[in-house]
Amino acid sequence: MSKIKYLIFSAILMIPCIHYGQHTDQINSNRPGETMSAFSVGKSVFQIETGIYGIKEKHNILNYDANGFGIDMMLRWGLFSEKLELIADLQYQNETFNTKFSNTNKAALKQTVLGAKYLLYDPFKNHEKKINIYSWKANHAFNWNQFIPAVSIFAGANITSSNNPYYFSPKGEISPKLMLITQNHFGDGTWVFVTNIIGDYIATDYPSYGYVLTLTKGFNDNWSGFIENQGFKSDFYSDAIVRGGAAYLLNKDMQIDASISSSLKNTPSILYGGIGFSWRYDANYKEVRINLDSGSDDKAMKKAQRRANKTKKG
């Protein structure tokens, strides 16, 4: 009797009768990693993710070193649909280059990208986890569906001004940037794996192609950590970078973070670390609900209740 009651109580807690939109109870920031998540911030939600970093660079062959700092900022705005997000990704960097014979400084917007992200497939949409009210083992069995990722695409444009010291051409250009994004939630949802496959500066003299892989773990309600591997290759510059860091949730709409990154080669070797802050404004957000058909679950619950009552009377 007690076992049946326990199963009934567990089933009541686990039946997912309502599916919510992409907006979450707590802020979901891309920081402090470099990957872009598959999900948007939510319709009518505005989010800013910004930070400052220091950078140290040394080239063993060209015999120079450089030190500087940078500021990056990503503006995210959910518009028209839960699936659509407009994005502005900006990065300013200021560096001093030192050689045996000279010291030079360069400072400019290293990156200006404007674009949009759209969710193509959401594995959680209209998904019901079937509850077996007779088997605890079945309810806690390994879920192979977690290997089905959410899939998004990003399409945007790199906007580069003329005589930009961080660009390979002295003339200003606008070039496409495309990205395929996947996102998996493993285990109890505290593990998140995000993949970005990137085509950058497409149709220019030096197109760049790369990837970013990020694994994030939520330790508790406030703390999370991540490790990341990034690689990119072009005829102008190629590199592989590893990074790690942590984030702390101040409240449901604010997050602070810190990270450190290092290149895997010494031509040049690059080491940089930074801190950041993310904030969202969701006062205009209206919750999106989709009622799921739980008729079969209701019938199973009633059947189990009748059986429990019969056992009690006996």
PDB file of C-alpha atoms in Angstrom:
ATOM      1  CA  MET A   1       0.000   0.000   0.000  1.00  0.00           C
ATOM      2  CA  SER A   2       2.696   2.479   0.994  1.00  0.00           C
ATOM      3  CA  LYS A   3       4.637   1.752  -2.198  1.00  0.00           C
ATOM      4  CA  ILE A   4       1.611   2.528  -4.372  1.00  0.00           C
ATOM      5  CA  LYS A   5       0.997   5.776  -2.511  1.00  0.00           C
ATOM      6  CA  TYR A   6       4.639   6.753  -2.998  1.00  0.00           C
ATOM      7  CA  LEU A   7       4.418   6.095  -6.735  1.00  0.00           C
ATOM      8  CA  ILE A   8       1.215   8.099  -7.039  1.00  0.00           C
ATOM      9  CA  PHE A   9       2.738  11.034  -5.176  1.00  0.00           C
ATOM     10  CA  SER A  10       5.904  10.908  -7.337  1.00  0.00           C
ATOM     11  CA  ALA A  11       3.854  10.803 -10.516  1.00  0.00           C
ATOM     12  CA  ILE A  12       1.845  13.864  -9.487  1.00  0.00           C
ATOM     13  CA  LEU A  13       5.056  15.815  -8.982  1.00  0.00           C
ATOM     14  CA  MET A  14       6.610  14.692 -12.255  1.00  0.00           C
ATOM     15  CA  ILE A  15       3.740  15.003 -14.751  1.00  0.00           C
ATOM     16  CA  PRO A  16       4.565  17.965 -17.043  1.00  0.00           C
ATOM     17  CA  CYS A  17       1.178  19.512 -17.797  1.00  0.00           C
ATOM     18  CA  ILE A  18       2.491  22.851 -19.106  1.00  0.00           C
ATOM     19  CA  HIS A  19       5.333  23.716 -21.462  1.00  0.00           C
ATOM     20  CA  TYR A  20       6.870  27.169 -21.132  1.00  0.00           C
ATOM     21  CA  GLY A  21       8.617  29.354 -23.678  1.00  0.00           C
ATOM     22  CA  GLN A  22      12.344  30.004 -23.894  1.00  0.00           C
ATOM     23  CA  HIS A  23      12.246  32.653 -21.190  1.00  0.00           C
ATOM     24  CA  THR A  24      13.565  31.171 -17.940  1.00  0.00           C
ATOM     25  CA  ASP A  25      13.019  32.093 -14.305  1.00  0.00           C
ATOM     26  CA  GLN A  26      16.700  33.044 -14.072  1.00  0.00           C
ATOM     27  CA  ILE A  27      18.940  34.904 -16.504  1.00  0.00           C
ATOM     28  CA  ASN A  28      20.620  32.678 -19.088  1.00  0.00           C
ATOM     29  CA  SER A  29      23.828  34.383 -20.227  1.00  0.00           C
ATOM     30  CA  ASN A  30      26.340  33.349 -22.881  1.00  0.00           C
ATOM     31  CA  ARG A  31      29.091  34.624 -20.594  1.00  0.00           C
ATOM     32  CA  PRO A  32      31.752  33.902 -19.594  1.00  0.00           C
ATOM     33  CA  GLY A  33      32.326  31.493 -22.490  1.00  0.00           C
ATOM     34  CA  GLU A  34      32.488  32.347 -26.178  1.00  0.00           C
ATOM     35  CA  THR A  35      29.726  30.079 -27.422  1.00  0.00           C
ATOM     36  CA  MET A  36      26.309  31.350 -28.365  1.00  0.00           C
ATOM     37  CA  SER A  37      23.453  29.368 -26.804  1.00  0.00           C
ATOM     38  CA  ALA A  38      20.733  27.840 -28.978  1.00  0.00           C
ATOM     39  CA  PHE A  39      17.843  29.446 -27.093  1.00  0.00           C
ATOM     40  CA  SER A  40      16.764  33.075 -27.208  1.00  0.00           C
ATOM     41  CA  VAL A  41      16.188  35.316 -24.198  1.00  0.00           C
ATOM     42  CA  GLY A  42      12.417  35.323 -24.811  1.00  0.00           C
ATOM     43  CA  LYS A  43       9.988  37.567 -26.643  1.00  0.00           C
ATOM     44  CA  SER A  44      10.197  41.248 -25.572  1.00  0.00           C
ATOM     45  CA  VAL A  45      13.188  40.523 -23.312  1.00  0.00           C
ATOM     46  CA  PHE A  46      16.325  42.694 -23.528  1.00  0.00           C
ATOM     47  CA  GLN A  47      19.661  41.482 -22.195  1.00  0.00           C
ATOM     48  CA  ILE A  48      23.141  42.998 -21.989  1.00  0.00           C
ATOM     49  CA  GLU A  49      26.292  40.935 -21.413  1.00  0.00           C
ATOM     50  CA  THR A  50      29.524  42.875 -20.976  1.00  0.00           C
ATOM     51  CA  GLY A  51      32.987  42.555 -19.493  1.00  0.00           C
ATOM     52  CA  ILE A  52      36.550  43.824 -19.375  1.00  0.00           C
ATOM     53  CA  TYR A  53      39.690  41.763 -19.902  1.00  0.00           C
ATOM     54  CA  GLY A  54      43.457  42.076 -19.869  1.00  0.00           C
ATOM     55  CA  ILE A  55      45.628  40.470 -22.543  1.00  0.00           C
ATOM     56  CA  LYS A  56      49.290  39.475 -22.752  1.00  0.00           C
ATOM     57  CA  GLU A  57      50.813  38.297 -26.015  1.00  0.00           C
ATOM     58  CA  LYS A  58      54.288  37.126 -27.047  1.00  0.00           C
ATOM     59  CA  HIS A  59      55.631  35.929 -30.394  1.00  0.00           C
ATOM     60  CA  ASN A  60      58.781  33.800 -30.232  1.00  0.00           C
ATOM     61  CA  ILE A  61      59.617  34.052 -33.933  1.00  0.00           C
ATOM     62  CA  LEU A  62      58.783  37.688 -34.667  1.00  0.00           C
ATOM     63  CA  ASN A  63      60.249  38.596 -31.287  1.00  0.00           C
ATOM     64  CA  TYR A  64      57.621  40.969 -29.979  1.00  0.00           C
ATOM     65  CA  ASP A  65      55.355  41.166 -26.973  1.00  0.00           C
ATOM     66  CA  ALA A  66      52.102  43.024 -26.435  1.00  0.00           C
ATOM     67  CA  ASN A  67      50.020  44.040 -23.456  1.00  0.00           C
ATOM     68  CA  GLY A  68      46.625  45.614 -23.362  1.00  0.00           C
ATOM     69  CA  PHE A  69      42.990  45.465 -22.380  1.00  0.00           C
ATOM     70  CA  GLY A  70      39.637  45.087 -24.015  1.00  0.00           C
ATOM     71  CA  ILE A  71      35.922  45.590 -23.477  1.00  0.00           C
ATOM     72  CA  ASP A  72      33.299  43.344 -25.004  1.00  0.00           C
ATOM     73  CA  MET A  73      29.537  43.734 -25.087  1.00  0.00           C
ATOM     74  CA  MET A  74      26.703  41.652 -26.454  1.00  0.00           C
ATOM     75  CA  LEU A  75      23.186  43.089 -26.748  1.00  0.00           C
ATOM     76  CA  ARG A  76      20.375  40.527 -27.093  1.00  0.00           C
ATOM     77  CA  TRP A  77      16.760  41.352 -27.852  1.00  0.00           C
ATOM     78  CA  GLY A  78      13.938  38.841 -28.235  1.00  0.00           C
ATOM     79  CA  LEU A  79      11.636  40.120 -30.973  1.00  0.00           C
ATOM     80  CA  PHE A  80       8.405  38.974 -32.667  1.00  0.00           C
ATOM     81  CA  SER A  81       8.766  35.351 -31.581  1.00  0.00           C
ATOM     82  CA  GLU A  82      10.120  33.144 -28.793  1.00  0.00           C
ATOM     83  CA  LYS A  83      12.444  31.636 -31.401  1.00  0.00           C
ATOM     84  CA  LEU A  84      13.969  34.857 -32.742  1.00  0.00           C
ATOM     85  CA  GLU A  85      16.706  36.975 -31.177  1.00  0.00           C
ATOM     86  CA  LEU A  86      18.469  40.064 -32.544  1.00  0.00           C
ATOM     87  CA  ILE A  87      22.130  40.350 -31.563  1.00  0.00           C
ATOM     88  CA  ALA A  88      24.807  43.054 -31.575  1.00  0.00           C
ATOM     89  CA  ASP A  89      28.268  41.751 -30.646  1.00  0.00           C
ATOM     90  CA  LEU A  90      30.922  44.430 -30.070  1.00  0.00           C
ATOM     91  CA  GLN A  91      34.545  44.233 -28.939  1.00  0.00           C
ATOM     92  CA  TYR A  92      37.028  47.068 -28.375  1.00  0.00           C
ATOM     93  CA  GLN A  93      40.722  46.355 -27.801  1.00  0.00           C
ATOM     94  CA  ASN A  94      43.707  48.576 -26.949  1.00  0.00           C
ATOM     95  CA  GLU A  95      47.241  47.129 -27.126  1.00  0.00           C
ATOM     96  CA  THR A  96      50.841  48.285 -26.990  1.00  0.00           C
ATOM     97  CA  PHE A  97      53.357  46.337 -29.100  1.00  0.00           C
ATOM     98  CA  ASN A  98      56.950  46.253 -27.992  1.00  0.00           C
ATOM     99  CA  THR A  99      59.944  45.215 -30.102  1.00  0.00           C
ATOM    100  CA  LYS A 100      63.675  45.833 -29.724  1.00  0.00           C
ATOM    101  CA  PHE A 101      63.420  48.947 -31.857  1.00  0.00           C
ATOM    102  CA  SER A 102      59.945  50.389 -31.400  1.00  0.00           C
ATOM    103  CA  ASN A 103      56.787  50.679 -29.346  1.00  0.00           C
ATOM    104  CA  THR A 104      53.492  51.057 -31.140  1.00  0.00           C
ATOM    105  CA  ASN A 105      49.885  51.244 -30.015  1.00  0.00           C
ATOM    106  CA  LYS A 106      46.744  50.107 -31.743  1.00  0.00           C
ATOM    107  CA  ALA A 107      43.199  50.628 -30.551  1.00  0.00           C
ATOM    108  CA  ALA A 108      39.942  50.067 -32.383  1.00  0.00           C
ATOM    109  CA  LEU A 109      36.728  48.095 -32.506  1.00  0.00           C
ATOM    110  CA  LYS A 110      38.159  44.636 -33.080  1.00  0.00           C
ATOM    111  CA  GLN A 111      34.752  43.174 -33.792  1.00  0.00           C
ATOM    112  CA  THR A 112      31.368  44.570 -34.790  1.00  0.00           C
ATOM    113  CA  VAL A 113      28.775  41.942 -35.659  1.00  0.00           C
ATOM    114  CA  LEU A 114      25.064  42.554 -36.196  1.00  0.00           C
ATOM    115  CA  GLY A 115      22.745  39.648 -36.818  1.00  0.00           C
ATOM    116  CA  ALA A 116      19.893  37.389 -35.753  1.00  0.00           C
ATOM    117  CA  LYS A 117      19.529  33.927 -34.272  1.00  0.00           C
ATOM    118  CA  TYR A 118      16.593  31.621 -34.942  1.00  0.00           C
ATOM    119  CA  LEU A 119      15.688  28.371 -33.201  1.00  0.00           C
ATOM    120  CA  LEU A 120      15.066  25.642 -35.766  1.00  0.00           C
ATOM    121  CA  TYR A 121      14.375  22.743 -33.420  1.00  0.00           C
ATOM    122  CA  ASP A 122      13.509  22.562 -29.729  1.00  0.00           C
ATOM    123  CA  PRO A 123      13.587  18.992 -28.322  1.00  0.00           C
ATOM    124  CA  PHE A 124      11.668  20.158 -25.240  1.00  0.00           C
ATOM    125  CA  LYS A 125       8.691  21.567 -27.150  1.00  0.00           C
ATOM    126  CA  ASN A 126       5.504  19.602 -26.511  1.00  0.00           C
ATOM    127  CA  HIS A 127       7.615  16.867 -24.946  1.00  0.00           C
ATOM    128  CA  GLU A 128       6.065  14.748 -22.225  1.00  0.00           C
ATOM    129  CA  LYS A 129       8.119  12.519 -20.020  1.00  0.00           C
ATOM    130  CA  LYS A 130       6.016   9.392 -19.731  1.00  0.00           C
ATOM    131  CA  ILE A 131       5.641   8.378 -16.112  1.00  0.00           C
ATOM    132  CA  ASN A 132       5.425   4.743 -15.162  1.00  0.00           C
ATOM    133  CA  ILE A 133       3.549   4.850 -11.855  1.00  0.00           C
ATOM    134  CA  TYR A 134       4.395   1.204 -11.179  1.00  0.00           C
ATOM    135  CA  SER A 135       8.167   1.366 -11.640  1.00  0.00           C
ATOM    136  CA  TRP A 136      10.669   3.641  -9.918  1.00  0.00           C
ATOM    137  CA  LYS A 137      13.417   2.052 -12.025  1.00  0.00           C
ATOM    138  CA  ALA A 138      11.682   2.917 -15.292  1.00  0.00           C
ATOM    139  CA  ASN A 139      11.229   6.546 -14.245  1.00  0.00           C
ATOM    140  CA  HIS A 140      14.928   6.896 -13.417  1.00  0.00           C
ATOM    141  CA  ALA A 141      16.318   4.963 -16.384  1.00  0.00           C
ATOM    142  CA  PHE A 142      18.860   6.562 -18.703  1.00  0.00           C
ATOM    143  CA  ASN A 143      17.148   8.980 -21.097  1.00  0.00           C
ATOM    144  CA  TRP A 144      18.527   8.682 -24.618  1.00  0.00           C
ATOM    145  CA  ASN A 145      16.489  11.710 -25.739  1.00  0.00           C
ATOM    146  CA  GLN A 146      19.011  13.987 -24.050  1.00  0.00           C
ATOM    147  CA  PHE A 147      21.360  13.344 -26.980  1.00  0.00           C
ATOM    148  CA  ILE A 148      18.906  15.110 -29.289  1.00  0.00           C
ATOM    149  CA  PRO A 149      20.088  18.749 -29.301  1.00  0.00           C
ATOM    150  CA  ALA A 150      18.294  22.028 -29.719  1.00  0.00           C
ATOM    151  CA  VAL A 151      19.393  23.493 -33.060  1.00  0.00           C
ATOM    152  CA  SER A 152      19.666  27.147 -34.077  1.00  0.00           C
ATOM    153  CA  ILE A 153      21.264  29.175 -36.834  1.00  0.00           C
ATOM    154  CA  PHE A 154      22.835  32.610 -36.663  1.00  0.00           C
ATOM    155  CA  ALA A 155      23.245  34.885 -39.665  1.00  0.00           C
ATOM    156  CA  GLY A 156      24.907  38.258 -39.440  1.00  0.00           C
ATOM    157  CA  ALA A 157      27.411  40.693 -40.839  1.00  0.00           C
ATOM    158  CA  ASN A 158      30.903  41.771 -39.799  1.00  0.00           C
ATOM    159  CA  ILE A 159      31.195  45.536 -40.141  1.00  0.00           C
ATOM    160  CA  THR A 160      34.811  46.714 -40.350  1.00  0.00           C
ATOM    161  CA  SER A 161      35.896  50.331 -40.703  1.00  0.00           C
ATOM    162  CA  SER A 162      38.737  51.425 -42.970  1.00  0.00           C
ATOM    163  CA  ASN A 163      42.281  51.397 -41.589  1.00  0.00           C
ATOM    164  CA  ASN A 164      41.284  49.107 -38.745  1.00  0.00           C
ATOM    165  CA  PRO A 165      44.561  47.794 -37.231  1.00  0.00           C
ATOM    166  CA  TYR A 166      42.937  44.463 -36.343  1.00  0.00           C
ATOM    167  CA  TYR A 167      41.732  43.782 -39.884  1.00  0.00           C
ATOM    168  CA  PHE A 168      43.770  42.275 -42.708  1.00  0.00           C
ATOM    169  CA  SER A 169      42.669  44.883 -45.246  1.00  0.00           C
ATOM    170  CA  PRO A 170      43.011  48.701 -45.036  1.00  0.00           C
ATOM    171  CA  LYS A 171      39.640  49.186 -46.672  1.00  0.00           C
ATOM    172  CA  GLY A 172      36.356  48.969 -44.810  1.00  0.00           C
ATOM    173  CA  GLU A 173      34.214  45.940 -45.567  1.00  0.00           C
ATOM    174  CA  ILE A 174      30.957  44.226 -44.671  1.00  0.00           C
ATOM    175  CA  SER A 175      31.176  40.438 -44.759  1.00  0.00           C
ATOM    176  CA  PRO A 176      28.801  37.612 -43.798  1.00  0.00           C
ATOM    177  CA  LYS A 177      29.058  35.517 -40.639  1.00  0.00           C
ATOM    178  CA  LEU A 178      27.143  32.245 -40.303  1.00  0.00           C
ATOM    179  CA  MET A 179      26.865  29.870 -37.373  1.00  0.00           C
ATOM    180  CA  LEU A 180      25.269  26.506 -36.624  1.00  0.00           C
ATOM    181  CA  ILE A 181      24.429  26.099 -32.919  1.00  0.00           C
ATOM    182  CA  THR A 182      23.511  22.969 -30.991  1.00  0.00           C
ATOM    183  CA  GLN A 183      22.737  22.593 -27.285  1.00  0.00           C
ATOM    184  CA  ASN A 184      22.243  19.507 -25.113  1.00  0.00           C
ATOM    185  CA  HIS A 185      21.093  19.193 -21.504  1.00  0.00           C
ATOM    186  CA  PHE A 186      22.437  16.082 -19.792  1.00  0.00           C
ATOM    187  CA  GLY A 187      21.588  14.243 -16.603  1.00  0.00           C
ATOM    188  CA  ASP A 188      19.364  16.274 -14.330  1.00  0.00           C
ATOM    189  CA  GLY A 189      19.863  19.372 -16.494  1.00  0.00           C
ATOM    190  CA  THR A 190      22.835  20.764 -14.580  1.00  0.00           C
ATOM    191  CA  TRP A 191      25.198  19.728 -17.382  1.00  0.00           C
ATOM    192  CA  VAL A 192      24.897  21.755 -20.611  1.00  0.00           C
ATOM    193  CA  PHE A 193      26.960  21.146 -23.757  1.00  0.00           C
ATOM    194  CA  VAL A 194      26.959  23.798 -26.508  1.00  0.00           C
ATOM    195  CA  THR A 195      28.585  23.577 -29.928  1.00  0.00           C
ATOM    196  CA  ASN A 196      29.118  26.436 -32.397  1.00  0.00           C
ATOM    197  CA  ILE A 197      30.317  25.781 -35.950  1.00  0.00           C
ATOM    198  CA  ILE A 198      31.352  29.121 -37.458  1.00  0.00           C
ATOM    199  CA  GLY A 199      32.029  30.594 -40.874  1.00  0.00           C
ATOM    200  CA  ASP A 200      33.447  34.102 -40.471  1.00  0.00           C
ATOM    201  CA  TYR A 201      34.499  36.860 -42.883  1.00  0.00           C
ATOM    202  CA  ILE A 202      32.943  34.858 -45.685  1.00  0.00           C
ATOM    203  CA  ALA A 203      33.580  36.140 -49.235  1.00  0.00           C
ATOM    204  CA  THR A 204      36.675  38.115 -48.174  1.00  0.00           C
ATOM    205  CA  ASP A 205      40.309  37.380 -49.083  1.00  0.00           C
ATOM    206  CA  TYR A 206      40.782  35.568 -45.768  1.00  0.00           C
ATOM    207  CA  PRO A 207      37.652  33.683 -44.683  1.00  0.00           C
ATOM    208  CA  SER A 208      37.875  32.016 -41.278  1.00  0.00           C
ATOM    209  CA  TYR A 209      36.279  28.754 -40.194  1.00  0.00           C
ATOM    210  CA  GLY A 210      36.147  27.416 -36.675  1.00  0.00           C
ATOM    211  CA  TYR A 211      34.335  25.863 -33.768  1.00  0.00           C
ATOM    212  CA  VAL A 212      33.697  26.427 -30.057  1.00  0.00           C
ATOM    213  CA  LEU A 213      32.778  23.634 -27.624  1.00  0.00           C
ATOM    214  CA  THR A 214      31.559  24.545 -24.133  1.00  0.00           C
ATOM    215  CA  LEU A 215      30.645  22.273 -21.234  1.00  0.00           C
ATOM    216  CA  THR A 216      28.909  23.978 -18.298  1.00  0.00           C
ATOM    217  CA  LYS A 217      28.039  22.524 -14.900  1.00  0.00           C
ATOM    218  CA  GLY A 218      25.619  24.090 -12.431  1.00  0.00           C
ATOM    219  CA  PHE A 219      26.864  23.389  -8.905  1.00  0.00           C
ATOM    220  CA  ASN A 220      23.955  24.905  -6.998  1.00  0.00           C
ATOM    221  CA  ASP A 221      21.344  27.669  -7.352  1.00  0.00           C
ATOM    222  CA  ASN A 222      24.021  30.371  -7.614  1.00  0.00           C
ATOM    223  CA  TRP A 223      27.321  28.907  -8.858  1.00  0.00           C
ATOM    224  CA  SER A 224      28.236  27.396 -12.215  1.00  0.00           C
ATOM    225  CA  GLY A 225      31.525  26.628 -13.943  1.00  0.00           C
ATOM    226  CA  PHE A 226      32.642  25.861 -17.478  1.00  0.00           C
ATOM    227  CA  ILE A 227      35.485  24.580 -19.644  1.00  0.00           C
ATOM    228  CA  GLU A 228      35.820  25.448 -23.303  1.00  0.00           C
ATOM    229  CA  ASN A 229      37.842  24.682 -26.410  1.00  0.00           C
ATOM    230  CA  GLN A 230      37.934  27.057 -29.377  1.00  0.00           C
ATOM    231  CA  GLY A 231      39.666  26.656 -32.711  1.00  0.00           C
ATOM    232  CA  PHE A 232      39.723  28.722 -35.871  1.00  0.00           C
ATOM    233  CA  LYS A 233      41.697  28.583 -39.090  1.00  0.00           C
ATOM    234  CA  SER A 234      42.334  30.959 -41.954  1.00  0.00           C
ATOM    235  CA  ASP A 235      45.232  31.943 -44.201  1.00  0.00           C
ATOM    236  CA  PHE A 236      45.527  35.142 -42.163  1.00  0.00           C
ATOM    237  CA  TYR A 237      45.551  33.701 -38.631  1.00  0.00           C
ATOM    238  CA  SER A 238      44.849  30.354 -36.961  1.00  0.00           C
ATOM    239  CA  ASP A 239      44.838  29.338 -33.333  1.00  0.00           C
ATOM    240  CA  ALA A 240      43.465  26.989 -30.675  1.00  0.00           C
ATOM    241  CA  ILE A 241      42.385  28.312 -27.297  1.00  0.00           C
ATOM    242  CA  VAL A 242      41.327  26.710 -24.037  1.00  0.00           C
ATOM    243  CA  ARG A 243      39.473  28.605 -21.333  1.00  0.00           C
ATOM    244  CA  GLY A 244      37.664  28.086 -18.088  1.00  0.00           C
ATOM    245  CA  GLY A 245      35.787  30.104 -15.539  1.00  0.00           C
ATOM    246  CA  ALA A 246      32.811  30.475 -13.271  1.00  0.00           C
ATOM    247  CA  ALA A 247      29.644  32.541 -12.909  1.00  0.00           C
ATOM    248  CA  TYR A 248      27.650  33.621  -9.872  1.00  0.00           C
ATOM    249  CA  LEU A 249      23.948  34.504  -9.924  1.00  0.00           C
ATOM    250  CA  LEU A 250      23.309  37.694  -7.936  1.00  0.00           C
ATOM    251  CA  ASN A 251      19.555  37.507  -8.453  1.00  0.00           C
ATOM    252  CA  LYS A 252      17.199  36.213 -11.132  1.00  0.00           C
ATOM    253  CA  ASP A 253      18.184  39.017 -13.533  1.00  0.00           C
ATOM    254  CA  MET A 254      21.889  39.641 -12.748  1.00  0.00           C
ATOM    255  CA  GLN A 255      25.041  37.549 -13.049  1.00  0.00           C
ATOM    256  CA  ILE A 256      28.765  38.183 -12.542  1.00  0.00           C
ATOM    257  CA  ASP A 257      31.542  36.027 -13.987  1.00  0.00           C
ATOM    258  CA  ALA A 258      35.282  35.521 -14.333  1.00  0.00           C
ATOM    259  CA  SER A 259      37.381  33.533 -16.799  1.00  0.00           C
ATOM    260  CA  ILE A 260      40.925  32.878 -18.019  1.00  0.00           C
ATOM    261  CA  SER A 261      42.054  31.825 -21.506  1.00  0.00           C
ATOM    262  CA  SER A 262      45.269  30.592 -23.083  1.00  0.00           C
ATOM    263  CA  SER A 263      46.374  29.749 -26.616  1.00  0.00           C
ATOM    264  CA  LEU A 264      47.982  26.380 -27.339  1.00  0.00           C
ATOM    265  CA  LYS A 265      50.797  27.725 -29.513  1.00  0.00           C
ATOM    266  CA  ASN A 266      53.564  30.300 -29.133  1.00  0.00           C
ATOM    267  CA  THR A 267      53.335  32.081 -32.476  1.00  0.00           C
ATOM    268  CA  PRO A 268      52.003  34.038 -30.699  1.00  0.00           C
ATOM    269  CA  SER A 269      51.229  32.803 -27.209  1.00  0.00           C
ATOM    270  CA  ILE A 270      48.198  34.585 -25.786  1.00  0.00           C
ATOM    271  CA  LEU A 271      47.008  34.758 -22.202  1.00  0.00           C
ATOM    272  CA  TYR A 272      44.028  36.789 -21.116  1.00  0.00           C
ATOM    273  CA  GLY A 273      41.597  36.928 -18.248  1.00  0.00           C
ATOM    274  CA  GLY A 274      38.553  38.992 -17.463  1.00  0.00           C
ATOM    275  CA  ILE A 275      35.469  39.662 -15.415  1.00  0.00           C
ATOM    276  CA  GLY A 276      31.964  40.394 -16.600  1.00  0.00           C
ATOM    277  CA  PHE A 277      28.384  41.263 -15.794  1.00  0.00           C
ATOM    278  CA  SER A 278      25.066  40.241 -17.360  1.00  0.00           C
ATOM    279  CA  TRP A 279      21.657  41.865 -16.840  1.00  0.00           C
ATOM    280  CA  ARG A 280      18.249  41.362 -18.377  1.00  0.00           C
ATOM    281  CA  TYR A 281      15.064  43.407 -18.526  1.00  0.00           C
ATOM    282  CA  ASP A 282      11.951  41.253 -18.813  1.00  0.00           C
ATOM    283  CA  ALA A 283       9.164  43.447 -17.433  1.00  0.00           C
ATOM    284  CA  ASN A 284       7.385  43.330 -20.814  1.00  0.00           C
ATOM    285  CA  TYR A 285       7.578  39.570 -21.109  1.00  0.00           C
ATOM    286  CA  LYS A 286       4.288  37.693 -21.266  1.00  0.00           C
ATOM    287  CA  GLU A 287       4.487  34.048 -20.343  1.00  0.00           C
ATOM    288  CA  VAL A 288       3.898  31.633 -23.211  1.00  0.00           C
ATOM    289  CA  ARG A 289       2.080  28.483 -22.200  1.00  0.00           C
ATOM    290  CA  ILE A 290       1.141  25.454 -24.234  1.00  0.00           C
ATOM    291  CA  ASN A 291      -1.174  22.989 -22.528  1.00  0.00           C
ATOM    292  CA  LEU A 292      -0.183  19.426 -23.235  1.00  0.00           C
ATOM    293  CA  ASP A 293      -2.560  16.529 -23.630  1.00  0.00           C
ATOM    294  CA  SER A 294      -2.176  14.538 -20.443  1.00  0.00           C
ATOM    295  CA  GLY A 295      -5.345  12.498 -20.823  1.00  0.00           C
ATOM    296  CA  SER A 296      -3.521   9.163 -20.801  1.00  0.00           C
ATOM    297  CA  ASP A 297      -1.689  10.154 -17.639  1.00  0.00           C
ATOM    298  CA  ASP A 298      -4.973  11.186 -15.986  1.00  0.00           C
ATOM    299  CA  LYS A 299      -6.471   7.771 -16.735  1.00  0.00           C
ATOM    300  CA  ALA A 300      -3.410   6.026 -15.318  1.00  0.00           C
ATOM    301  CA  MET A 301      -3.579   8.162 -12.189  1.00  0.00           C
ATOM    302  CA  LYS A 302      -7.257   7.377 -11.624  1.00  0.00           C
ATOM    303  CA  LYS A 303      -6.628   3.684 -12.122  1.00  0.00           C
ATOM    304  CA  ALA A 304      -3.769   3.733  -9.622  1.00  0.00           C
ATOM    305  CA  GLN A 305      -5.918   5.672  -7.131  1.00  0.00           C
ATOM    306  CA  ARG A 306      -8.708   3.092  -7.369  1.00  0.00           C
ATOM    307  CA  ARG A 307      -6.193   0.320  -6.802  1.00  0.00           C
ATOM    308  CA  ALA A 308      -4.758   2.112  -3.789  1.00  0.00           C
ATOM    309  CA  ASN A 309      -8.223   2.620  -2.289  1.00  0.00           C
ATOM    310  CA  LYS A 310      -9.055  -1.033  -2.844  1.00  0.00           C
ATOM    311  CA  THR A 311      -5.838  -2.065  -1.094  1.00  0.00           C
ATOM    312  CA  LYS A 312      -6.601   0.265   1.810  1.00  0.00           C
ATOM    313  CA  LYS A 313     -10.090  -1.218   2.270  1.00  0.00           C
ATOM    314  CA  GLY A 314      -8.666  -4.695   2.201  1.00  0.00           C
TER     315      GLY A 314
END
